[in-house]
PDB file of C-alpha atoms in Angstrom:
ATOM      1  CA  MET Z   1     -49.362  29.972-122.750  1.00  0.00           C
ATOM      2  CA  SER Z   2     -53.072  30.094-123.529  1.00  0.00           C
ATOM      3  CA  ARG Z   3     -54.581  28.317-126.677  1.00  0.00           C
ATOM      4  CA  PRO Z   4     -55.863  30.698-129.503  1.00  0.00           C
ATOM      5  CA  HIS Z   5     -59.210  32.378-129.136  1.00  0.00           C
ATOM      6  CA  TRP Z   6     -60.505  31.082-132.317  1.00  0.00           C
ATOM      7  CA  TYR Z   7     -60.553  27.570-130.524  1.00  0.00           C
ATOM      8  CA  LEU Z   8     -62.826  28.620-127.849  1.00  0.00           C
ATOM      9  CA  VAL Z   9     -65.075  30.364-130.220  1.00  0.00           C
ATOM     10  CA  ALA Z  10     -65.358  27.072-132.318  1.00  0.00           C
ATOM     11  CA  VAL Z  11     -66.347  25.111-129.143  1.00  0.00           C
ATOM     12  CA  VAL Z  12     -69.128  27.791-128.095  1.00  0.00           C
ATOM     13  CA  VAL Z  13     -70.615  27.711-131.248  1.00  0.00           C
ATOM     14  CA  ALA Z  14     -70.619  24.016-131.562  1.00  0.00           C
ATOM     15  CA  GLY Z  15     -71.947  23.718-128.208  1.00  0.00           C
ATOM     16  CA  LEU Z  16     -74.792  25.860-128.906  1.00  0.00           C
ATOM     17  CA  THR Z  17     -75.252  23.967-132.120  1.00  0.00           C
ATOM     18  CA  ILE Z  18     -75.436  20.754-130.359  1.00  0.00           C
ATOM     19  CA  LEU Z  19     -77.893  21.969-127.845  1.00  0.00           C
ATOM     20  CA  SER Z  20     -80.130  23.369-130.611  1.00  0.00           C
ATOM     21  CA  VAL Z  21     -80.204  20.245-132.472  1.00  0.00           C
ATOM     22  CA  PRO Z  22     -82.522  18.242-130.476  1.00  0.00           C
ATOM     23  CA  GLY Z  23     -85.339  20.705-130.276  1.00  0.00           C
ATOM     24  CA  TYR Z  24     -84.988  21.085-134.003  1.00  0.00           C
ATOM     25  CA  ALA Z  25     -85.072  17.347-134.436  1.00  0.00           C
ATOM     26  CA  GLN Z  26     -88.247  17.097-132.341  1.00  0.00           C
ATOM     27  CA  ILE Z  27     -90.287  19.486-134.580  1.00  0.00           C
ATOM     28  CA  THR Z  28     -89.029  17.561-137.519  1.00  0.00           C
ATOM     29  CA  VAL Z  29     -90.209  14.498-136.348  1.00  0.00           C
ATOM     30  CA  GLU Z  30     -93.804  15.870-136.002  1.00  0.00           C
ATOM     31  CA  ALA Z  31     -93.752  17.249-139.260  1.00  0.00           C
ATOM     32  CA  VAL Z  32     -91.676  14.863-141.423  1.00  0.00           C
ATOM     33  CA  GLY Z  33     -90.999  11.731-139.668  1.00  0.00           C
ATOM     34  CA  VAL Z  34     -88.550   9.738-137.909  1.00  0.00           C
ATOM     35  CA  SER Z  35     -85.852   9.876-140.815  1.00  0.00           C
ATOM     36  CA  ALA Z  36     -85.297  13.391-139.906  1.00  0.00           C
ATOM     37  CA  LEU Z  37     -84.409  12.665-136.364  1.00  0.00           C
ATOM     38  CA  THR Z  38     -82.038  10.020-137.424  1.00  0.00           C
ATOM     39  CA  THR Z  39     -80.349  12.920-139.652  1.00  0.00           C
ATOM     40  CA  ALA Z  40     -80.244  15.228-136.727  1.00  0.00           C
ATOM     41  CA  ARG Z  41     -78.558  12.839-134.349  1.00  0.00           C
ATOM     42  CA  GLN Z  42     -76.168  11.976-137.102  1.00  0.00           C
ATOM     43  CA  THR Z  43     -75.523  15.683-137.301  1.00  0.00           C
ATOM     44  CA  GLU Z  44     -74.991  15.867-133.532  1.00  0.00           C
ATOM     45  CA  ARG Z  45     -72.599  13.048-133.497  1.00  0.00           C
ATOM     46  CA  LEU Z  46     -70.698  14.569-136.252  1.00  0.00           C
ATOM     47  CA  LEU Z  47     -70.446  17.949-134.486  1.00  0.00           C
ATOM     48  CA  VAL Z  48     -69.288  16.419-131.331  1.00  0.00           C
ATOM     49  CA  GLU Z  49     -66.506  14.179-133.422  1.00  0.00           C
ATOM     50  CA  LEU Z  50     -65.403  17.543-135.369  1.00  0.00           C
ATOM     51  CA  THR Z  51     -65.182  19.544-132.110  1.00  0.00           C
ATOM     52  CA  ARG Z  52     -63.257  16.594-130.049  1.00  0.00           C
ATOM     53  CA  GLU Z  53     -60.769  16.577-133.496  1.00  0.00           C
ATOM     54  CA  GLY Z  54     -60.587  20.415-133.607  1.00  0.00           C
ATOM     55  CA  GLY Z  55     -59.650  20.437-130.044  1.00  0.00           C
ATOM     56  CA  ASN Z  56     -57.053  17.674-130.495  1.00  0.00           C
ATOM     57  CA  SER Z  57     -55.239  19.432-133.763  1.00  0.00           C
ATOM     58  CA  THR Z  58     -55.396  22.562-131.827  1.00  0.00           C
ATOM     59  CA  ASP Z  59     -53.698  20.839-128.900  1.00  0.00           C
ATOM     60  CA  HIS Z  60     -51.349  19.258-131.417  1.00  0.00           C
ATOM     61  CA  VAL Z  61     -50.259  22.552-133.015  1.00  0.00           C
ATOM     62  CA  TRP Z  62     -49.918  24.080-129.575  1.00  0.00           C
ATOM     63  CA  ARG Z  63     -47.327  21.329-128.558  1.00  0.00           C
ATOM     64  CA  VAL Z  64     -45.526  21.564-132.118  1.00  0.00           C
ATOM     65  CA  ARG Z  65     -45.211  25.484-131.506  1.00  0.00           C
ATOM     66  CA  GLN Z  66     -43.922  24.813-127.749  1.00  0.00           C
ATOM     67  CA  ALA Z  67     -41.264  22.313-128.964  1.00  0.00           C
ATOM     68  CA  SER Z  68     -40.436  24.757-131.945  1.00  0.00           C
ATOM     69  CA  ARG Z  69     -39.735  27.526-129.463  1.00  0.00           C
ATOM     70  CA  GLN Z  70     -37.598  25.266-127.131  1.00  0.00           C
ATOM     71  CA  GLY Z  71     -35.550  24.018-129.998  1.00  0.00           C
ATOM     72  CA  SER Z  72     -35.067  27.717-131.170  1.00  0.00           C
ATOM     73  CA  ALA Z  73     -33.992  28.645-127.587  1.00  0.00           C
ATOM     74  CA  SER Z  74     -31.413  25.940-127.599  1.00  0.00           C
ATOM     75  CA  ASP Z  75     -30.125  27.147-131.233  1.00  0.00           C
ATOM     76  CA  GLN Z  76     -29.658  30.532-130.024  1.00  0.00           C
ATOM     77  CA  GLY Z  77     -27.557  29.422-127.163  1.00  0.00           C
ATOM     78  CA  PHE Z  78     -25.443  27.105-129.318  1.00  0.00           C
ATOM     79  CA  CYS Z  79     -25.225  30.186-131.983  1.00  0.00           C
ATOM     80  CA  SER Z  80     -24.385  32.630-129.031  1.00  0.00           C
ATOM     81  CA  VAL Z  81     -21.343  30.230-127.729  1.00  0.00           C
ATOM     82  CA  CYS Z  82     -20.348  30.197-131.614  1.00  0.00           C
ATOM     83  CA  GLY Z  83     -20.332  33.860-131.693  1.00  0.00           C
ATOM     84  CA  VAL Z  84     -18.211  34.118-128.412  1.00  0.00           C
ATOM     85  CA  LEU Z  85     -15.933  31.793-129.874  1.00  0.00           C
ATOM     86  CA  ALA Z  86     -15.691  33.764-133.297  1.00  0.00           C
ATOM     87  CA  GLY Z  87     -15.252  37.009-131.236  1.00  0.00           C
ATOM     88  CA  ALA Z  88     -12.320  35.544-129.469  1.00  0.00           C
ATOM     89  CA  GLY Z  89     -10.861  34.578-132.586  1.00  0.00           C
ATOM     90  CA  LEU Z  90     -11.047  38.181-133.966  1.00  0.00           C
ATOM     91  CA  GLY Z  91      -9.656  39.527-130.892  1.00  0.00           C
ATOM     92  CA  PHE Z  92      -6.631  36.894-131.326  1.00  0.00           C
ATOM     93  CA  ALA Z  93      -6.505  38.144-134.952  1.00  0.00           C
ATOM     94  CA  ALA Z  94      -6.326  41.443-133.944  1.00  0.00           C
ATOM     95  CA  HIS Z  95      -3.472  40.826-131.439  1.00  0.00           C
ATOM     96  CA  GLU Z  96      -1.254  38.918-133.767  1.00  0.00           C
ATOM     97  CA  SER Z  97      -1.916  41.390-136.718  1.00  0.00           C
ATOM     98  CA  GLY Z  98      -0.533  44.115-134.301  1.00  0.00           C
ATOM     99  CA  HIS Z  99       2.753  42.121-133.938  1.00  0.00           C
ATOM    100  CA  LEU Z 100       2.767  41.835-137.785  1.00  0.00           C
ATOM    101  CA  VAL Z 101       1.985  45.241-138.759  1.00  0.00           C
ATOM    102  CA  ALA Z 102       4.799  46.801-136.524  1.00  0.00           C
ATOM    103  CA  ASN Z 103       7.310  43.998-137.959  1.00  0.00           C
ATOM    104  CA  TRP Z 104       6.119  45.238-141.493  1.00  0.00           C
ATOM    105  CA  ALA Z 105       6.650  48.973-140.799  1.00  0.00           C
ATOM    106  CA  LEU Z 106      10.182  48.390-139.330  1.00  0.00           C
ATOM    107  CA  GLY Z 107      11.169  46.272-142.322  1.00  0.00           C
ATOM    108  CA  THR Z 108      11.993  43.160-140.211  1.00  0.00           C
ATOM    109  CA  ASP Z 109      12.085  39.652-141.032  1.00  0.00           C
ATOM    110  CA  VAL Z 110       9.584  37.569-139.298  1.00  0.00           C
ATOM    111  CA  TYR Z 111       8.820  33.909-138.903  1.00  0.00           C
ATOM    112  CA  VAL Z 112       6.604  31.677-136.938  1.00  0.00           C
ATOM    113  CA  LYS Z 113       8.178  30.160-133.857  1.00  0.00           C
ATOM    114  CA  LYS Z 114       6.714  27.232-131.756  1.00  0.00           C
ATOM    115  CA  VAL Z 115       6.999  28.067-127.999  1.00  0.00           C
ATOM    116  CA  GLU Z 116       5.796  26.457-124.892  1.00  0.00           C
ATOM    117  CA  GLY Z 117       4.280  28.368-121.911  1.00  0.00           C
ATOM    118  CA  LEU Z 118       3.359  26.411-118.621  1.00  0.00           C
ATOM    119  CA  ARG Z 119       3.441  23.084-120.744  1.00  0.00           C
ATOM    120  CA  VAL Z 120       1.083  24.339-123.271  1.00  0.00           C
ATOM    121  CA  PRO Z 121       2.381  24.429-126.910  1.00  0.00           C
ATOM    122  CA  PHE Z 122       1.813  27.492-128.819  1.00  0.00           C
ATOM    123  CA  PHE Z 123       3.391  29.880-131.432  1.00  0.00           C
ATOM    124  CA  ALA Z 124       4.739  33.344-131.397  1.00  0.00           C
ATOM    125  CA  ILE Z 125       5.607  35.734-134.211  1.00  0.00           C
ATOM    126  CA  ALA Z 126       9.506  36.467-133.940  1.00  0.00           C
ATOM    127  CA  HIS Z 127      11.922  38.251-135.906  1.00  0.00           C
ATOM    128  CA  ARG Z 128      15.398  37.411-137.151  1.00  0.00           C
ATOM    129  CA  ASP Z 129      16.753  41.114-137.087  1.00  0.00           C
ATOM    130  CA  THR Z 130      18.627  42.660-134.001  1.00  0.00           C
ATOM    131  CA  LEU Z 131      16.364  45.591-133.136  1.00  0.00           C
ATOM    132  CA  SER Z 132      16.953  48.645-131.148  1.00  0.00           C
ATOM    133  CA  ARG Z 133      15.347  49.051-127.785  1.00  0.00           C
ATOM    134  CA  ARG Z 134      12.788  51.127-128.801  1.00  0.00           C
ATOM    135  CA  GLN Z 135      12.037  48.948-131.948  1.00  0.00           C
ATOM    136  CA  GLU Z 136      11.892  46.067-129.509  1.00  0.00           C
ATOM    137  CA  PHE Z 137       9.356  47.747-127.355  1.00  0.00           C
ATOM    138  CA  ILE Z 138       7.327  48.662-130.187  1.00  0.00           C
ATOM    139  CA  VAL Z 139       7.204  45.099-131.871  1.00  0.00           C
ATOM    140  CA  SER Z 140       6.603  43.375-128.254  1.00  0.00           C
ATOM    141  CA  SER Z 141       3.848  45.724-127.556  1.00  0.00           C
ATOM    142  CA  ALA Z 142       1.718  46.157-130.713  1.00  0.00           C
ATOM    143  CA  GLY Z 143      -0.252  43.016-130.185  1.00  0.00           C
ATOM    144  CA  LEU Z 144      -1.500  44.494-126.892  1.00  0.00           C
ATOM    145  CA  TRP Z 145      -2.236  47.961-128.343  1.00  0.00           C
ATOM    146  CA  ALA Z 146      -4.339  46.624-131.204  1.00  0.00           C
ATOM    147  CA  GLN Z 147      -6.327  44.388-128.641  1.00  0.00           C
ATOM    148  CA  PHE Z 148      -6.894  47.418-126.334  1.00  0.00           C
ATOM    149  CA  ALA Z 149      -8.004  49.557-129.460  1.00  0.00           C
ATOM    150  CA  ALA Z 150     -10.490  46.705-130.254  1.00  0.00           C
ATOM    151  CA  ALA Z 151     -11.687  46.510-126.606  1.00  0.00           C
ATOM    152  CA  GLU Z 152     -12.070  50.051-126.321  1.00  0.00           C
ATOM    153  CA  TRP Z 153     -14.144  50.361-129.573  1.00  0.00           C
ATOM    154  CA  VAL Z 154     -16.518  47.836-128.318  1.00  0.00           C
ATOM    155  CA  LEU Z 155     -17.113  49.277-124.803  1.00  0.00           C
ATOM    156  CA  THR Z 156     -17.213  52.709-126.187  1.00  0.00           C
ATOM    157  CA  ARG Z 157     -20.197  51.870-128.835  1.00  0.00           C
ATOM    158  CA  ASN Z 158     -21.743  49.605-126.648  1.00  0.00           C
ATOM    159  CA  PRO Z 159     -21.231  50.535-122.913  1.00  0.00           C
ATOM    160  CA  ARG Z 160     -24.345  48.247-121.657  1.00  0.00           C
ATOM    161  CA  LEU Z 161     -22.686  45.355-123.669  1.00  0.00           C
ATOM    162  CA  ARG Z 162     -23.654  42.668-121.001  1.00  0.00           C
ATOM    163  CA  SER Z 163     -27.458  43.499-121.556  1.00  0.00           C
ATOM    164  CA  GLN Z 164     -27.377  42.873-125.296  1.00  0.00           C
ATOM    165  CA  ARG Z 165     -27.186  40.110-127.758  1.00  0.00           C
ATOM    166  CA  ALA Z 166     -23.885  40.847-129.058  1.00  0.00           C
ATOM    167  CA  SER Z 167     -21.947  37.645-128.712  1.00  0.00           C
ATOM    168  CA  LEU Z 168     -19.217  38.510-131.330  1.00  0.00           C
ATOM    169  CA  LYS Z 169     -18.400  41.465-129.463  1.00  0.00           C
ATOM    170  CA  LYS Z 170     -18.351  39.791-126.178  1.00  0.00           C
ATOM    171  CA  GLY Z 171     -15.923  37.307-127.499  1.00  0.00           C
ATOM    172  CA  VAL Z 172     -13.495  40.291-128.543  1.00  0.00           C
ATOM    173  CA  LEU Z 173     -13.912  41.767-125.031  1.00  0.00           C
ATOM    174  CA  ALA Z 174     -13.193  38.245-123.348  1.00  0.00           C
ATOM    175  CA  PHE Z 175     -10.341  37.609-125.186  1.00  0.00           C
ATOM    176  CA  HIS Z 176      -8.952  41.157-124.283  1.00  0.00           C
ATOM    177  CA  VAL Z 177      -9.521  40.353-120.578  1.00  0.00           C
ATOM    178  CA  ALA Z 178      -8.147  36.851-120.579  1.00  0.00           C
ATOM    179  CA  THR Z 179      -5.126  37.937-122.334  1.00  0.00           C
ATOM    180  CA  SER Z 180      -4.371  40.993-120.193  1.00  0.00           C
ATOM    181  CA  VAL Z 181      -4.773  38.895-117.177  1.00  0.00           C
ATOM    182  CA  LEU Z 182      -2.610  36.183-118.593  1.00  0.00           C
ATOM    183  CA  TYR Z 183       0.198  38.407-119.511  1.00  0.00           C
ATOM    184  CA  GLY Z 184      -0.075  40.579-116.676  1.00  0.00           C
ATOM    185  CA  VAL Z 185       0.315  37.489-114.388  1.00  0.00           C
ATOM    186  CA  GLY Z 186       3.200  36.334-116.437  1.00  0.00           C
ATOM    187  CA  GLY Z 187       5.172  39.714-116.316  1.00  0.00           C
ATOM    188  CA  LEU Z 188       4.440  39.835-112.393  1.00  0.00           C
ATOM    189  CA  GLY Z 189       5.557  36.413-112.024  1.00  0.00           C
ATOM    190  CA  ARG Z 190       8.135  36.578-114.750  1.00  0.00           C
ATOM    191  CA  ILE Z 191       6.842  33.110-116.162  1.00  0.00           C
ATOM    192  CA  GLY Z 192       6.144  31.927-119.326  1.00  0.00           C
ATOM    193  CA  PRO Z 193       8.325  31.579-122.426  1.00  0.00           C
ATOM    194  CA  PRO Z 194      11.035  33.794-123.287  1.00  0.00           C
ATOM    195  CA  GLU Z 195       9.173  35.330-126.242  1.00  0.00           C
ATOM    196  CA  ARG Z 196       6.343  36.682-123.863  1.00  0.00           C
ATOM    197  CA  ASP Z 197       5.164  40.146-124.704  1.00  0.00           C
ATOM    198  CA  THR Z 198       5.948  41.623-121.226  1.00  0.00           C
ATOM    199  CA  ARG Z 199       9.604  40.515-121.287  1.00  0.00           C
ATOM    200  CA  GLY Z 200      10.138  42.035-124.729  1.00  0.00           C
ATOM    201  CA  MET Z 201       8.597  45.253-123.686  1.00  0.00           C
ATOM    202  CA  ALA Z 202      10.808  45.214-120.505  1.00  0.00           C
ATOM    203  CA  MET Z 203      13.972  44.727-122.478  1.00  0.00           C
ATOM    204  CA  GLY Z 204      12.730  47.491-124.754  1.00  0.00           C
ATOM    205  CA  MET Z 205      12.186  50.202-122.133  1.00  0.00           C
ATOM    206  CA  GLY Z 206      15.220  49.075-120.030  1.00  0.00           C
ATOM    207  CA  GLY Z 207      12.748  48.644-116.910  1.00  0.00           C
ATOM    208  CA  HIS Z 208      11.511  45.658-114.671  1.00  0.00           C
ATOM    209  CA  GLU Z 209       9.022  43.363-116.289  1.00  0.00           C
ATOM    210  CA  ARG Z 210       6.834  43.311-113.301  1.00  0.00           C
ATOM    211  CA  TRP Z 211       6.029  47.145-113.799  1.00  0.00           C
ATOM    212  CA  VAL Z 212       5.102  45.950-117.415  1.00  0.00           C
ATOM    213  CA  GLY Z 213       2.918  43.392-115.808  1.00  0.00           C
ATOM    214  CA  ILE Z 214       0.987  45.751-113.814  1.00  0.00           C
ATOM    215  CA  GLY Z 215       0.513  48.101-116.779  1.00  0.00           C
ATOM    216  CA  VAL Z 216      -0.697  45.201-118.948  1.00  0.00           C
ATOM    217  CA  LEU Z 217      -3.243  43.875-116.097  1.00  0.00           C
ATOM    218  CA  THR Z 218      -4.828  47.150-115.252  1.00  0.00           C
ATOM    219  CA  PRO Z 219      -6.742  47.700-118.299  1.00  0.00           C
ATOM    220  CA  GLY Z 220      -8.054  44.143-118.236  1.00  0.00           C
ATOM    221  CA  ILE Z 221      -9.009  44.350-114.929  1.00  0.00           C
ATOM    222  CA  LEU Z 222     -10.727  47.832-115.568  1.00  0.00           C
ATOM    223  CA  ASP Z 223     -12.490  46.912-118.787  1.00  0.00           C
ATOM    224  CA  ALA Z 224     -13.991  43.823-117.153  1.00  0.00           C
ATOM    225  CA  TYR Z 225     -15.394  46.291-114.458  1.00  0.00           C
ATOM    226  CA  ARG Z 226     -16.961  48.324-117.071  1.00  0.00           C
ATOM    227  CA  TYR Z 227     -18.704  45.388-118.469  1.00  0.00           C
ATOM    228  CA  PHE Z 228     -20.676  44.716-115.362  1.00  0.00           C
ATOM    229  CA  HIS Z 229     -20.941  48.321-114.254  1.00  0.00           C
ATOM    230  CA  PRO Z 230     -21.434  50.323-117.284  1.00  0.00           C
ATOM    231  CA  SER Z 231     -22.459  53.579-115.640  1.00  0.00           C
ATOM    232  CA  ALA Z 232     -19.037  53.939-113.781  1.00  0.00           C
ATOM    233  CA  THR Z 233     -17.542  56.789-115.375  1.00  0.00           C
ATOM    234  CA  TRP Z 234     -14.402  56.634-113.279  1.00  0.00           C
ATOM    235  CA  ALA Z 235     -13.862  53.233-114.703  1.00  0.00           C
ATOM    236  CA  ARG Z 236     -14.208  54.297-118.122  1.00  0.00           C
ATOM    237  CA  TRP Z 237     -11.588  57.192-118.098  1.00  0.00           C
ATOM    238  CA  ALA Z 238      -9.320  55.155-115.851  1.00  0.00           C
ATOM    239  CA  SER Z 239      -9.024  52.410-118.318  1.00  0.00           C
ATOM    240  CA  ARG Z 240      -8.474  54.628-121.095  1.00  0.00           C
ATOM    241  CA  VAL Z 241      -5.493  56.175-119.212  1.00  0.00           C
ATOM    242  CA  SER Z 242      -4.062  52.965-118.389  1.00  0.00           C
ATOM    243  CA  LYS Z 243      -3.937  52.219-121.888  1.00  0.00           C
ATOM    244  CA  MET Z 244      -2.087  55.335-122.863  1.00  0.00           C
ATOM    245  CA  VAL Z 245       0.346  54.595-120.103  1.00  0.00           C
ATOM    246  CA  LEU Z 246       2.067  52.028-122.302  1.00  0.00           C
ATOM    247  CA  LEU Z 247       2.760  54.688-124.857  1.00  0.00           C
ATOM    248  CA  ILE Z 248       5.040  56.646-122.439  1.00  0.00           C
ATOM    249  CA  PRO Z 249       8.259  54.732-123.258  1.00  0.00           C
ATOM    250  CA  LEU Z 250       8.002  56.002-126.616  1.00  0.00           C
ATOM    251  CA  LEU Z 251       8.289  59.722-125.623  1.00  0.00           C
ATOM    252  CA  ARG Z 252      11.789  59.062-124.167  1.00  0.00           C
TER     253      ARG Z 252
END
């Protein structure tokens, strides 16, 4: 980055002034005397000092601006991380809100239950009532429907999300992809706590949990592909269709 143009102008003007001062001083000596020459020399010295001081001040300002910009860049990076984490929190809230809304719509008595998956303590929203298969499928899949809808909204409104500064939306999408992969792998391997969504969905539809795992994993993979390849039309529609597939059991 170059220094301001006004600094160069000041240096040139000061230099021309310095070069012209000795000639002016000689004329003054002849007409007035030695005292004028002394004044000219003092003026010359003052101009030199002011020029040096101006250069130092400008250099100082330039360095301060550089440090400020570096600090701003680090602050922006920190804020981006905070935005992604906040977006992931919103995605988590949407997922759990889906379960709560489904339970509320069915009039079930819900409570928070401590669970453990792969030795990692967590919690789940459970219900005390005995539900029909259809109701069990609705309650278990409602969280995934909510996060699917949130991810689709983000990618539809911001198809080129990767090239944008939208850390909050990126966090929502990251939670969706991570959760889809986690639940999908858990369904394929039938691993995790008994309260996992894929198991409840399989029980509700009377099918195999591995098929549910594939159905949950597919949208996450396709949406991750859409993030890196926003112009892929086939991925956009394949992702939307894969999300709608989870509604098929409700048609029976």
